[in-house]
PDB file of C-alpha atoms in Angstrom:
ATOM      1  CA  ALA C  77      29.807 -98.606  92.251  1.00 74.00           C
ATOM      2  CA  GLN C  78      26.147 -98.977  93.051  1.00 82.00           C
ATOM      3  CA  THR C  79      24.447-101.081  90.267  1.00 92.00           C
ATOM      4  CA  VAL C  80      20.825-101.363  89.552  1.00 96.00           C
ATOM      5  CA  THR C  81      19.706-104.288  87.493  1.00 96.00           C
ATOM      6  CA  GLN C  82      16.019-104.650  86.284  1.00 97.00           C
ATOM      7  CA  SER C  83      16.105-108.323  83.866  1.00 95.00           C
ATOM      8  CA  GLN C  84      12.229-107.627  82.806  1.00 96.00           C
ATOM      9  CA  PRO C  85      12.351-106.067  79.387  1.00 95.00           C
ATOM     10  CA  GLU C  86       8.370-106.026  78.568  1.00 97.00           C
ATOM     11  CA  MET C  87       5.779-107.383  80.914  1.00 97.00           C
ATOM     12  CA  SER C  88       2.283-107.361  80.100  1.00 97.00           C
ATOM     13  CA  VAL C  89      -0.872-108.331  81.890  1.00 97.00           C
ATOM     14  CA  GLN C  90      -4.404-108.323  81.448  1.00 97.00           C
ATOM     15  CA  GLU C  91      -6.489-105.439  83.560  1.00 97.00           C
ATOM     16  CA  ALA C  92      -7.609-105.649  87.408  1.00 97.00           C
ATOM     17  CA  GLU C  93      -4.494-108.970  87.327  1.00 97.00           C
ATOM     18  CA  THR C  94      -2.024-108.711  89.564  1.00 98.00           C
ATOM     19  CA  VAL C  95       1.782-107.422  88.476  1.00 98.00           C
ATOM     20  CA  THR C  96       4.932-108.250  89.900  1.00 98.00           C
ATOM     21  CA  LEU C  97       8.010-106.430  88.497  1.00 98.00           C
ATOM     22  CA  SER C  98      11.598-107.215  89.581  1.00 98.00           C
ATOM     23  CA  CYS C  99      14.935-105.206  90.740  1.00 98.00           C
ATOM     24  CA  THR C 100      17.978-106.326  92.222  1.00 98.00           C
ATOM     25  CA  TYR C 101      20.997-104.117  93.194  1.00 96.00           C
ATOM     26  CA  ASP C 102      23.883-103.951  94.250  1.00 94.00           C
ATOM     27  CA  THR C 103      26.370-102.526  97.317  1.00 89.00           C
ATOM     28  CA  SER C 104      28.135-102.679 100.066  1.00 87.00           C
ATOM     29  CA  GLU C 105      26.970 -99.979 102.144  1.00 85.00           C
ATOM     30  CA  SER C 106      24.124-100.733 104.842  1.00 85.00           C
ATOM     31  CA  ASN C 107      22.341 -97.411 104.914  1.00 86.00           C
ATOM     32  CA  TYR C 108      20.306 -96.548 101.859  1.00 90.00           C
ATOM     33  CA  TYR C 109      17.240 -95.971  99.837  1.00 91.00           C
ATOM     34  CA  LEU C 110      14.960 -97.659  97.512  1.00 94.00           C
ATOM     35  CA  PHE C 111      12.656 -96.210  94.721  1.00 95.00           C
ATOM     36  CA  TRP C 112      10.419 -97.199  91.888  1.00 97.00           C
ATOM     37  CA  TYR C 113       9.402 -94.150  89.518  1.00 95.00           C
ATOM     38  CA  LYS C 114       6.947 -94.596  86.987  1.00 96.00           C
ATOM     39  CA  GLN C 115       7.166 -92.841  83.292  1.00 94.00           C
ATOM     40  CA  PRO C 116       4.251 -92.606  81.078  1.00 93.00           C
ATOM     41  CA  PRO C 117       4.296 -92.110  77.480  1.00 88.00           C
ATOM     42  CA  SER C 118       4.435 -88.522  78.683  1.00 86.00           C
ATOM     43  CA  ARG C 119       7.997 -89.018  79.663  1.00 86.00           C
ATOM     44  CA  GLN C 120       6.894 -87.545  83.030  1.00 88.00           C
ATOM     45  CA  MET C 121       9.130 -88.992  86.457  1.00 91.00           C
ATOM     46  CA  ILE C 122       6.510 -89.999  88.888  1.00 92.00           C
ATOM     47  CA  LEU C 123       7.518 -91.238  92.041  1.00 92.00           C
ATOM     48  CA  VAL C 124       5.573 -93.995  93.224  1.00 95.00           C
ATOM     49  CA  ILE C 125       7.005 -95.692  96.430  1.00 95.00           C
ATOM     50  CA  ARG C 126      10.416 -95.321  98.598  1.00 93.00           C
ATOM     51  CA  GLN C 127      11.801 -97.660 101.009  1.00 94.00           C
ATOM     52  CA  GLU C 128      14.175 -96.965 103.808  1.00 91.00           C
ATOM     53  CA  ALA C 129      17.176 -99.957 104.168  1.00 91.00           C
ATOM     54  CA  TYR C 130      16.724 -99.549 107.809  1.00 90.00           C
ATOM     55  CA  LYS C 131      13.395-100.710 107.717  1.00 90.00           C
ATOM     56  CA  GLN C 132      11.609-104.287 107.448  1.00 86.00           C
ATOM     57  CA  GLN C 133       8.243-103.371 106.848  1.00 93.00           C
ATOM     58  CA  ASN C 134       7.352-103.501 103.514  1.00 96.00           C
ATOM     59  CA  ALA C 135       6.265 -99.723 102.156  1.00 96.00           C
ATOM     60  CA  THR C 136       2.826 -99.959 100.628  1.00 96.00           C
ATOM     61  CA  GLU C 137       1.044 -97.055  98.665  1.00 95.00           C
ATOM     62  CA  ASN C 138      -2.727 -98.041  97.878  1.00 96.00           C
ATOM     63  CA  ARG C 139      -2.357-100.549  95.405  1.00 97.00           C
ATOM     64  CA  PHE C 140       1.236-100.311  95.012  1.00 98.00           C
ATOM     65  CA  SER C 141       3.530-102.397  97.390  1.00 98.00           C
ATOM     66  CA  VAL C 142       7.261-103.537  97.444  1.00 98.00           C
ATOM     67  CA  ASN C 143       8.838-106.999  98.588  1.00 97.00           C
ATOM     68  CA  PHE C 144      12.494-105.556 100.059  1.00 97.00           C
ATOM     69  CA  GLN C 145      14.490-108.566 100.553  1.00 96.00           C
ATOM     70  CA  LYS C 146      17.727-106.866 102.110  1.00 94.00           C
ATOM     71  CA  ALA C 147      19.816-109.784 102.352  1.00 93.00           C
ATOM     72  CA  ALA C 148      19.393-110.833  98.667  1.00 95.00           C
ATOM     73  CA  LYS C 149      19.304-106.812  97.611  1.00 95.00           C
ATOM     74  CA  SER C 150      16.137-107.246  96.267  1.00 97.00           C
ATOM     75  CA  PHE C 151      13.318-104.738  95.652  1.00 97.00           C
ATOM     76  CA  SER C 152      10.295-105.846  93.470  1.00 98.00           C
ATOM     77  CA  LEU C 153       7.391-103.604  93.170  1.00 98.00           C
ATOM     78  CA  LYS C 154       3.697-105.638  93.290  1.00 98.00           C
ATOM     79  CA  ILE C 155       0.396-103.851  91.924  1.00 98.00           C
ATOM     80  CA  SER C 156      -2.486-105.038  92.349  1.00 98.00           C
ATOM     81  CA  ASP C 157      -5.954-104.332  90.700  1.00 97.00           C
ATOM     82  CA  SER C 158      -4.159-102.812  88.107  1.00 97.00           C
ATOM     83  CA  GLN C 159      -5.623-100.349  85.684  1.00 97.00           C
ATOM     84  CA  LEU C 160      -4.944 -99.083  82.361  1.00 97.00           C
ATOM     85  CA  GLY C 161      -3.142 -95.926  83.939  1.00 96.00           C
ATOM     86  CA  ASP C 162      -0.569 -98.162  85.170  1.00 97.00           C
ATOM     87  CA  THR C 163       0.405 -98.633  81.640  1.00 97.00           C
ATOM     88  CA  ALA C 164       4.503 -96.783  81.712  1.00 96.00           C
ATOM     89  CA  MET C 165       8.136 -97.505  81.831  1.00 96.00           C
ATOM     90  CA  TYR C 166       9.139 -98.555  85.459  1.00 97.00           C
ATOM     91  CA  PHE C 167      12.235 -97.452  86.751  1.00 96.00           C
ATOM     92  CA  CYS C 168      13.582 -99.058  90.209  1.00 97.00           C
ATOM     93  CA  ALA C 169      15.910 -96.443  91.859  1.00 95.00           C
ATOM     94  CA  PHE C 170      18.631 -96.603  94.702  1.00 91.00           C
ATOM     95  CA  MET C 171      19.978 -93.841  96.733  1.00 89.00           C
ATOM     96  CA  ILE C 172      23.065 -93.776  99.134  1.00 81.00           C
ATOM     97  CA  PRO C 173      22.251 -90.715 101.674  1.00 74.00           C
ATOM     98  CA  PHE C 174      24.799 -88.763 102.845  1.00 67.00           C
ATOM     99  CA  GLN C 175      25.794 -84.327 103.381  1.00 59.00           C
ATOM    100  CA  GLY C 176      24.958 -83.068 100.493  1.00 62.00           C
ATOM    101  CA  ALA C 177      23.225 -83.914  97.112  1.00 68.00           C
ATOM    102  CA  GLN C 178      22.520 -87.493  97.026  1.00 81.00           C
ATOM    103  CA  LYS C 179      22.232 -88.821  93.283  1.00 85.00           C
ATOM    104  CA  LEU C 180      19.809 -91.718  91.941  1.00 89.00           C
ATOM    105  CA  VAL C 181      21.326 -94.528  90.433  1.00 92.00           C
ATOM    106  CA  PHE C 182      18.302 -96.177  87.728  1.00 94.00           C
ATOM    107  CA  GLY C 183      17.956 -99.600  86.528  1.00 96.00           C
ATOM    108  CA  GLN C 184      17.466 -99.962  82.725  1.00 95.00           C
ATOM    109  CA  GLY C 185      13.592 -99.776  83.051  1.00 96.00           C
ATOM    110  CA  THR C 186      10.350-102.211  82.784  1.00 97.00           C
ATOM    111  CA  ARG C 187       7.831-101.765  80.148  1.00 96.00           C
ATOM    112  CA  LEU C 188       4.323-102.494  81.651  1.00 98.00           C
ATOM    113  CA  THR C 189       1.551-102.648  79.222  1.00 97.00           C
ATOM    114  CA  ILE C 190      -1.948-103.140  80.856  1.00 97.00           C
ATOM    115  CA  ASN C 191      -4.418-104.491  78.535  1.00 97.00           C
ATOM    116  CA  PRO C 192      -8.151-104.313  78.337  1.00 96.00           C
TER     117      PRO C 192
ATOM    118  CA  GLU M  42       1.224 -79.965  94.509  1.00 72.00           C
ATOM    119  CA  PRO M  43       4.272 -78.051  94.014  1.00 75.00           C
ATOM    120  CA  GLU M  44       5.772 -78.684  90.822  1.00 88.00           C
ATOM    121  CA  VAL M  45       9.613 -78.125  89.247  1.00 93.00           C
ATOM    122  CA  THR M  46       8.872 -76.535  85.741  1.00 93.00           C
ATOM    123  CA  GLN M  47      11.436 -76.822  82.942  1.00 95.00           C
ATOM    124  CA  THR M  48      11.662 -74.908  79.935  1.00 95.00           C
ATOM    125  CA  PRO M  49      11.740 -75.574  76.665  1.00 96.00           C
ATOM    126  CA  SER M  50       9.636 -78.513  76.976  1.00 95.00           C
ATOM    127  CA  HIS M  51      11.472 -79.035  73.454  1.00 96.00           C
ATOM    128  CA  GLN M  52      14.347 -77.508  71.672  1.00 97.00           C
ATOM    129  CA  VAL M  53      16.078 -78.243  68.401  1.00 97.00           C
ATOM    130  CA  THR M  54      19.168 -76.708  67.966  1.00 97.00           C
ATOM    131  CA  GLN M  55      22.436 -77.334  65.497  1.00 97.00           C
ATOM    132  CA  MET M  56      25.260 -78.744  65.724  1.00 97.00           C
ATOM    133  CA  GLY M  57      28.298 -76.533  67.842  1.00 97.00           C
ATOM    134  CA  GLN M  58      25.589 -74.239  69.082  1.00 97.00           C
ATOM    135  CA  GLU M  59      24.915 -73.570  72.778  1.00 97.00           C
ATOM    136  CA  VAL M  60      22.221 -74.576  74.443  1.00 98.00           C
ATOM    137  CA  ILE M  61      20.308 -73.325  77.709  1.00 97.00           C
ATOM    138  CA  LEU M  62      18.183 -75.476  79.422  1.00 97.00           C
ATOM    139  CA  ARG M  63      16.125 -73.968  82.348  1.00 96.00           C
ATOM    140  CA  CYS M  64      14.455 -75.364  85.847  1.00 96.00           C
ATOM    141  CA  VAL M  65      12.203 -73.858  88.227  1.00 94.00           C
ATOM    142  CA  PRO M  66      12.437 -75.543  91.695  1.00 92.00           C
ATOM    143  CA  ILE M  67      10.247 -76.312  94.204  1.00 89.00           C
ATOM    144  CA  SER M  68      10.757 -73.583  96.517  1.00 85.00           C
ATOM    145  CA  ASN M  69      12.149 -75.076  99.649  1.00 84.00           C
ATOM    146  CA  HIS M  70      13.855 -77.977  98.081  1.00 87.00           C
ATOM    147  CA  LEU M  71      18.212 -77.084  98.514  1.00 86.00           C
ATOM    148  CA  TYR M  72      19.295 -80.021  96.127  1.00 89.00           C
ATOM    149  CA  PHE M  73      19.302 -79.799  92.582  1.00 92.00           C
ATOM    150  CA  TYR M  74      19.852 -82.011  89.983  1.00 94.00           C
ATOM    151  CA  TRP M  75      20.326 -83.240  86.172  1.00 97.00           C
ATOM    152  CA  TYR M  76      19.573 -86.165  84.451  1.00 96.00           C
ATOM    153  CA  ARG M  77      19.512 -87.110  80.633  1.00 96.00           C
ATOM    154  CA  GLN M  78      17.496 -90.183  78.852  1.00 95.00           C
ATOM    155  CA  ILE M  79      18.690 -90.583  75.566  1.00 93.00           C
ATOM    156  CA  LEU M  80      15.418 -92.532  73.812  1.00 86.00           C
ATOM    157  CA  GLY M  81      14.642 -95.663  75.123  1.00 79.00           C
ATOM    158  CA  GLN M  82      17.618 -95.928  77.492  1.00 85.00           C
ATOM    159  CA  LYS M  83      17.866 -95.666  81.346  1.00 87.00           C
ATOM    160  CA  VAL M  84      17.676 -92.134  83.191  1.00 93.00           C
ATOM    161  CA  GLU M  85      21.850 -91.203  83.916  1.00 94.00           C
ATOM    162  CA  PHE M  86      22.920 -88.864  86.267  1.00 93.00           C
ATOM    163  CA  LEU M  87      24.540 -85.879  84.940  1.00 96.00           C
ATOM    164  CA  VAL M  88      24.924 -83.391  88.228  1.00 95.00           C
ATOM    165  CA  SER M  89      23.586 -82.685  91.550  1.00 92.00           C
ATOM    166  CA  PHE M  90      23.970 -78.884  92.866  1.00 91.00           C
ATOM    167  CA  TYR M  91      24.012 -77.750  96.443  1.00 88.00           C
ATOM    168  CA  ASN M  92      24.486 -74.888  98.593  1.00 85.00           C
ATOM    169  CA  ASN M  93      25.709 -73.428  95.331  1.00 87.00           C
ATOM    170  CA  GLU M  94      28.350 -75.348  94.131  1.00 90.00           C
ATOM    171  CA  ILE M  95      28.287 -78.801  92.513  1.00 93.00           C
ATOM    172  CA  SER M  96      28.220 -81.780  94.400  1.00 89.00           C
ATOM    173  CA  GLU M  97      28.700 -84.557  91.981  1.00 90.00           C
ATOM    174  CA  LYS M  98      29.247 -84.836  88.469  1.00 92.00           C
ATOM    175  CA  SER M  99      28.815 -87.928  86.111  1.00 93.00           C
ATOM    176  CA  GLU M 100      31.795 -88.534  83.417  1.00 93.00           C
ATOM    177  CA  ILE M 101      28.880 -87.384  80.901  1.00 93.00           C
ATOM    178  CA  PHE M 102      29.205 -84.212  82.543  1.00 96.00           C
ATOM    179  CA  ASP M 103      32.439 -82.818  80.718  1.00 93.00           C
ATOM    180  CA  ASP M 104      33.718 -79.331  80.284  1.00 94.00           C
ATOM    181  CA  GLN M 105      30.773 -78.617  77.321  1.00 96.00           C
ATOM    182  CA  PHE M 106      28.577 -78.806  80.553  1.00 97.00           C
ATOM    183  CA  SER M 107      27.808 -76.086  82.779  1.00 97.00           C
ATOM    184  CA  VAL M 108      25.107 -75.056  85.318  1.00 96.00           C
ATOM    185  CA  GLU M 109      24.215 -72.519  88.071  1.00 93.00           C
ATOM    186  CA  ARG M 110      21.710 -70.753  89.628  1.00 90.00           C
ATOM    187  CA  PRO M 111      22.218 -67.207  88.636  1.00 80.00           C
ATOM    188  CA  ASP M 112      19.607 -65.417  90.802  1.00 79.00           C
ATOM    189  CA  GLY M 113      18.339 -68.090  93.234  1.00 76.00           C
ATOM    190  CA  SER M 114      15.356 -69.198  91.415  1.00 81.00           C
ATOM    191  CA  ASN M 115      16.002 -70.580  88.111  1.00 90.00           C
ATOM    192  CA  PHE M 116      18.658 -73.780  88.304  1.00 94.00           C
ATOM    193  CA  THR M 117      20.337 -74.199  84.461  1.00 96.00           C
ATOM    194  CA  LEU M 118      22.222 -76.794  82.506  1.00 97.00           C
ATOM    195  CA  LYS M 119      23.992 -75.131  79.453  1.00 97.00           C
ATOM    196  CA  ILE M 120      25.345 -77.058  76.835  1.00 97.00           C
ATOM    197  CA  ARG M 121      27.901 -74.924  75.185  1.00 96.00           C
ATOM    198  CA  SER M 122      28.540 -76.946  71.749  1.00 95.00           C
ATOM    199  CA  THR M 123      26.402 -79.326  71.062  1.00 97.00           C
ATOM    200  CA  LYS M 124      27.065 -82.763  69.561  1.00 96.00           C
ATOM    201  CA  LEU M 125      24.902 -85.164  68.139  1.00 97.00           C
ATOM    202  CA  GLU M 126      24.821 -87.621  70.304  1.00 95.00           C
ATOM    203  CA  ASP M 127      23.303 -84.664  73.212  1.00 97.00           C
ATOM    204  CA  SER M 128      20.310 -85.634  71.698  1.00 97.00           C
ATOM    205  CA  ALA M 129      18.180 -86.658  75.001  1.00 97.00           C
ATOM    206  CA  MET M 130      15.195 -85.732  77.199  1.00 96.00           C
ATOM    207  CA  TYR M 131      17.114 -84.128  79.832  1.00 97.00           C
ATOM    208  CA  PHE M 132      15.161 -84.462  83.497  1.00 96.00           C
ATOM    209  CA  CYS M 133      15.949 -81.309  86.185  1.00 96.00           C
ATOM    210  CA  ALA M 134      14.953 -82.767  89.798  1.00 94.00           C
ATOM    211  CA  THR M 135      14.761 -80.835  93.067  1.00 91.00           C
ATOM    212  CA  GLY M 136      15.114 -82.644  96.513  1.00 86.00           C
ATOM    213  CA  GLN M 137      14.860 -82.026 100.351  1.00 79.00           C
ATOM    214  CA  GLY M 138      17.381 -84.717 100.977  1.00 69.00           C
ATOM    215  CA  ASN M 139      16.566 -88.385 101.880  1.00 62.00           C
ATOM    216  CA  TYR M 140      12.769 -88.299 100.445  1.00 67.00           C
ATOM    217  CA  GLY M 141      13.212 -88.492  96.932  1.00 71.00           C
ATOM    218  CA  TYR M 142      13.239 -86.063  94.526  1.00 83.00           C
ATOM    219  CA  THR M 143      10.216 -84.612  91.962  1.00 90.00           C
ATOM    220  CA  PHE M 144      11.519 -83.896  88.528  1.00 93.00           C
ATOM    221  CA  GLY M 145      10.192 -82.132  86.158  1.00 94.00           C
ATOM    222  CA  SER M 146       8.826 -82.471  82.983  1.00 93.00           C
ATOM    223  CA  GLY M 147      11.688 -82.718  80.803  1.00 95.00           C
ATOM    224  CA  THR M 148      12.984 -80.799  77.577  1.00 96.00           C
ATOM    225  CA  ARG M 149      13.366 -82.823  74.944  1.00 96.00           C
ATOM    226  CA  LEU M 150      16.592 -81.625  72.904  1.00 97.00           C
ATOM    227  CA  THR M 151      17.330 -82.302  69.551  1.00 97.00           C
ATOM    228  CA  VAL M 152      20.194 -81.649  67.517  1.00 97.00           C
ATOM    229  CA  VAL M 153      20.409 -81.318  63.947  1.00 97.00           C
TER     230      VAL M 153
END
Protein backbone atom coordinates (compact mmCIF):
# COMPACT_ATOMS: atom_id res chain seq x y z
CA ALA A 1 0.00 0.00 0.00
CA GLN A 2 1.12 3.52 -0.68
CA THR A 3 1.70 5.84 2.27
CA VAL A 4 2.53 9.51 2.53
CA THR A 5 4.21 11.00 5.59
CA GLN A 6 4.50 14.65 6.54
CA SER A 7 6.69 14.84 9.61
CA GLN A 8 6.09 18.51 10.46
CA PRO A 9 2.64 19.01 12.02
CA GLU A 10 3.15 22.78 12.32
CA MET A 11 5.55 25.40 11.03
CA SER A 12 5.75 29.13 11.48
CA VAL A 13 7.88 31.71 9.65
CA GLN A 14 8.03 35.47 9.19
CA GLU A 15 6.62 37.10 6.12
CA ALA A 16 9.07 37.21 3.19
CA GLU A 17 11.09 34.28 4.52
CA THR A 18 11.56 31.02 2.66
CA VAL A 19 10.05 27.87 4.13
CA THR A 20 10.37 24.21 3.16
CA LEU A 21 7.74 21.61 3.95
CA SER A 22 8.79 17.97 4.00
CA CYS A 23 7.04 14.93 2.54
CA THR A 24 8.12 11.34 2.12
CA TYR A 25 6.20 8.52 0.52
CA ASP A 26 6.42 4.80 0.12
CA THR A 27 5.60 2.88 -3.03
CA SER A 28 6.94 0.08 -5.18
CA GLU A 29 5.60 1.71 -8.34
CA SER A 30 7.90 3.51 -10.76
CA ASN A 31 5.30 5.67 -12.48
CA TYR A 32 3.26 7.99 -10.30
CA TYR A 33 2.35 11.60 -9.64
CA LEU A 34 2.91 13.78 -6.61
CA PHE A 35 0.98 16.85 -5.58
CA TRP A 36 0.89 19.59 -3.00
CA TYR A 37 -2.52 20.92 -2.03
CA LYS A 38 -3.22 24.00 0.06
CA GLN A 39 -6.20 24.21 2.40
CA PRO A 40 -6.77 27.75 3.75
CA PRO A 41 -9.17 28.45 6.61
CA SER A 42 -12.04 28.35 4.11
CA ARG A 43 -11.21 24.59 3.87
CA GLN A 44 -11.17 24.63 0.07
CA MET A 45 -8.58 22.24 -1.39
CA ILE A 46 -6.39 24.10 -3.87
CA LEU A 47 -3.79 22.46 -6.11
CA VAL A 48 -0.43 24.16 -5.62
CA ILE A 49 1.96 22.10 -7.71
CA ARG A 50 2.25 18.76 -9.49
CA GLN A 51 5.23 16.52 -10.31
CA GLU A 52 5.43 13.52 -12.61
CA ALA A 53 7.79 10.85 -11.29
CA TYR A 54 9.31 10.22 -14.72
CA LYS A 55 10.46 13.84 -14.98
CA GLN A 56 13.81 14.63 -13.40
CA GLN A 57 13.26 18.37 -13.53
CA ASN A 58 11.67 19.81 -10.40
CA ALA A 59 8.32 21.52 -10.92
CA THR A 60 7.97 25.23 -10.20
CA GLU A 61 4.95 27.53 -10.02
CA ASN A 62 5.91 31.13 -9.32
CA ARG A 63 7.03 31.24 -5.65
CA PHE A 64 6.42 27.53 -5.18
CA SER A 65 8.93 24.86 -6.14
CA VAL A 66 9.58 21.25 -5.22
CA ASN A 67 12.66 19.20 -4.51
CA PHE A 68 11.83 15.76 -5.86
CA GLN A 69 14.30 13.04 -4.86
CA LYS A 70 12.94 9.83 -6.39
CA ALA A 71 15.53 7.47 -4.93
CA ALA A 72 14.93 8.86 -1.46
CA LYS A 73 11.15 9.00 -2.05
CA SER A 74 11.13 12.59 -0.91
CA PHE A 75 9.01 15.46 -2.24
CA SER A 76 9.48 18.73 -0.37
CA LEU A 77 7.75 22.03 -1.11
CA LYS A 78 9.65 25.31 -0.96
CA ILE A 79 7.76 28.58 -0.64
CA SER A 80 9.89 31.61 -1.41
CA ASP A 81 9.11 35.15 -0.30
CA SER A 82 6.27 33.87 1.87
CA GLN A 83 3.11 35.96 2.11
CA LEU A 84 0.37 36.21 4.74
CA GLY A 85 -2.00 34.54 2.28
CA ASP A 86 0.17 31.43 2.30
CA THR A 87 -1.10 30.65 5.80
CA ALA A 88 -2.90 27.31 5.42
CA MET A 89 -2.73 23.57 5.86
CA TYR A 90 -0.56 21.98 3.22
CA PHE A 91 -1.12 18.39 2.15
CA CYS A 92 1.25 16.24 0.16
CA ALA A 93 -0.52 13.65 -2.00
CA PHE A 94 0.37 10.69 -4.20
CA MET A 95 -1.42 9.14 -7.18
CA ILE A 96 -0.79 6.05 -9.26
CA PRO A 97 -2.12 6.36 -12.79
CA PHE A 98 -4.08 3.55 -14.34
CA GLN A 99 -7.03 3.29 -16.65
CA GLY A 100 -10.07 4.42 -14.80
CA ALA A 101 -10.21 6.71 -11.83
CA GLN A 102 -7.10 7.27 -9.75
CA LYS A 103 -7.32 7.99 -6.07
CA LEU A 104 -5.15 10.41 -4.16
CA VAL A 105 -3.43 9.29 -0.97
CA PHE A 106 -2.83 12.23 1.34
CA GLY A 107 -0.35 12.88 4.10
CA GLN A 108 -1.42 14.16 7.50
CA GLY A 109 -0.79 17.78 6.60
CA THR A 110 1.45 20.59 7.83
CA ARG A 111 -0.13 23.69 9.32
CA LEU A 112 1.87 26.67 8.06
CA THR A 113 1.54 30.09 9.66
CA ILE A 114 3.08 33.17 8.09
CA ASN A 115 3.58 35.90 10.69
CA PRO A 116 3.65 39.61 9.83
CA GLU B 1 -11.95 29.31 -14.24
CA PRO B 2 -14.25 26.24 -14.14
CA GLU B 3 -15.42 25.19 -10.70
CA VAL B 4 -16.80 22.15 -8.98
CA THR B 5 -19.94 23.21 -7.12
CA GLN B 6 -21.12 21.46 -3.98
CA THR B 7 -24.42 21.88 -2.20
CA PRO B 8 -25.30 22.40 0.55
CA SER B 9 -22.30 24.07 2.14
CA HIS B 10 -23.46 22.95 5.59
CA GLN B 11 -25.94 20.23 6.51
CA VAL B 12 -27.11 19.39 10.00
CA THR B 13 -29.00 16.13 10.36
CA GLN B 14 -30.34 13.87 13.06
CA MET B 15 -28.59 10.57 13.65
CA GLY B 16 -30.28 7.84 11.61
CA GLN B 17 -31.52 10.20 8.91
CA GLU B 18 -30.60 9.98 5.25
CA VAL B 19 -28.59 12.75 3.64
CA ILE B 20 -27.72 13.46 0.02
CA LEU B 21 -24.73 15.60 -0.82
CA ARG B 22 -24.67 17.08 -4.29
CA CYS B 23 -21.89 18.02 -6.66
CA VAL B 24 -21.88 19.61 -10.10
CA PRO B 25 -18.66 18.57 -11.85
CA ILE B 26 -16.70 20.51 -14.42
CA SER B 27 -18.43 19.75 -17.71
CA ASN B 28 -15.71 17.89 -19.62
CA HIS B 29 -14.39 15.90 -16.69
CA LEU B 30 -14.82 12.15 -16.74
CA TYR B 31 -13.61 11.09 -13.31
CA PHE B 32 -15.50 11.80 -10.13
CA TYR B 33 -14.53 11.31 -6.51
CA TRP B 34 -15.73 11.78 -2.98
CA TYR B 35 -13.31 12.40 -0.12
CA ARG B 36 -13.95 13.19 3.50
CA GLN B 37 -12.00 15.04 6.15
CA ILE B 38 -12.85 14.62 9.80
CA LEU B 39 -12.04 17.86 11.60
CA GLY B 40 -8.31 18.23 12.17
CA GLN B 41 -7.43 15.04 10.35
CA LYS B 42 -6.18 14.12 6.92
CA VAL B 43 -8.25 13.87 3.78
CA GLU B 44 -9.46 10.31 3.14
CA PHE B 45 -10.58 8.72 -0.12
CA LEU B 46 -14.12 7.37 -0.17
CA VAL B 47 -14.98 6.41 -3.73
CA SER B 48 -14.12 6.98 -7.37
CA PHE B 49 -16.63 6.90 -10.22
CA TYR B 50 -15.89 6.53 -13.92
CA ASN B 51 -17.95 5.50 -16.90
CA ASN B 52 -21.09 5.44 -14.78
CA GLU B 53 -19.82 2.97 -12.26
CA ILE B 54 -17.72 2.79 -9.12
CA SER B 55 -14.10 2.08 -10.03
CA GLU B 56 -12.74 1.91 -6.51
CA LYS B 57 -13.99 2.37 -2.97
CA SER B 58 -12.36 2.47 0.44
CA GLU B 59 -13.18 0.54 3.58
CA ILE B 60 -15.03 3.60 4.83
CA PHE B 61 -17.48 3.34 1.94
CA ASP B 62 -19.72 0.64 3.38
CA ASP B 63 -23.30 -0.31 2.57
CA GLN B 64 -24.57 2.91 4.12
CA PHE B 65 -22.98 4.92 1.31
CA SER B 66 -23.94 5.12 -2.33
CA VAL B 67 -23.12 7.33 -5.29
CA GLU B 68 -24.85 8.03 -8.54
CA ARG B 69 -24.96 10.43 -11.44
CA PRO B 70 -28.65 10.29 -12.21
CA ASP B 71 -29.00 12.97 -14.87
CA GLY B 72 -25.54 13.11 -16.39
CA SER B 73 -24.68 16.30 -14.57
CA ASN B 74 -25.07 16.08 -10.81
CA PHE B 75 -22.93 13.60 -8.90
CA THR B 76 -24.39 12.64 -5.53
CA LEU B 77 -23.26 10.93 -2.35
CA LYS B 78 -26.00 9.39 -0.22
CA ILE B 79 -25.61 8.28 3.36
CA ARG B 80 -28.63 6.14 4.24
CA SER B 81 -28.58 6.19 8.03
CA THR B 82 -26.16 8.74 9.40
CA LYS B 83 -24.03 8.09 12.47
CA LEU B 84 -22.31 10.59 14.72
CA GLU B 85 -18.95 9.55 13.29
CA ASP B 86 -20.09 10.57 9.80
CA SER B 87 -19.68 14.19 10.88
CA ALA B 88 -16.98 15.54 8.60
CA MET B 89 -16.22 17.75 5.64
CA TYR B 90 -17.11 15.96 2.42
CA PHE B 91 -15.31 16.98 -0.75
CA CYS B 92 -16.32 16.21 -4.28
CA ALA B 93 -13.52 16.26 -6.85
CA THR B 94 -13.50 15.84 -10.60
CA GLY B 95 -10.70 15.33 -13.08
CA GLN B 96 -9.62 14.43 -16.57
CA GLY B 97 -6.97 11.88 -15.65
CA ASN B 98 -3.49 12.32 -14.29
CA TYR B 99 -3.43 16.06 -13.96
CA GLY B 100 -4.78 16.16 -10.46
CA TYR B 101 -8.30 17.02 -9.54
CA THR B 102 -10.34 20.09 -9.00
CA PHE B 103 -11.98 19.97 -5.60
CA GLY B 104 -15.28 21.53 -4.66
CA SER B 105 -15.53 23.80 -1.67
CA GLY B 106 -16.95 21.00 0.46
CA THR B 107 -20.05 20.21 2.45
CA ARG B 108 -19.75 20.30 6.22
CA LEU B 109 -21.97 17.51 7.57
CA THR B 110 -22.90 17.63 11.22
CA VAL B 111 -24.77 14.66 12.66
CA VAL B 112 -26.46 15.35 15.99
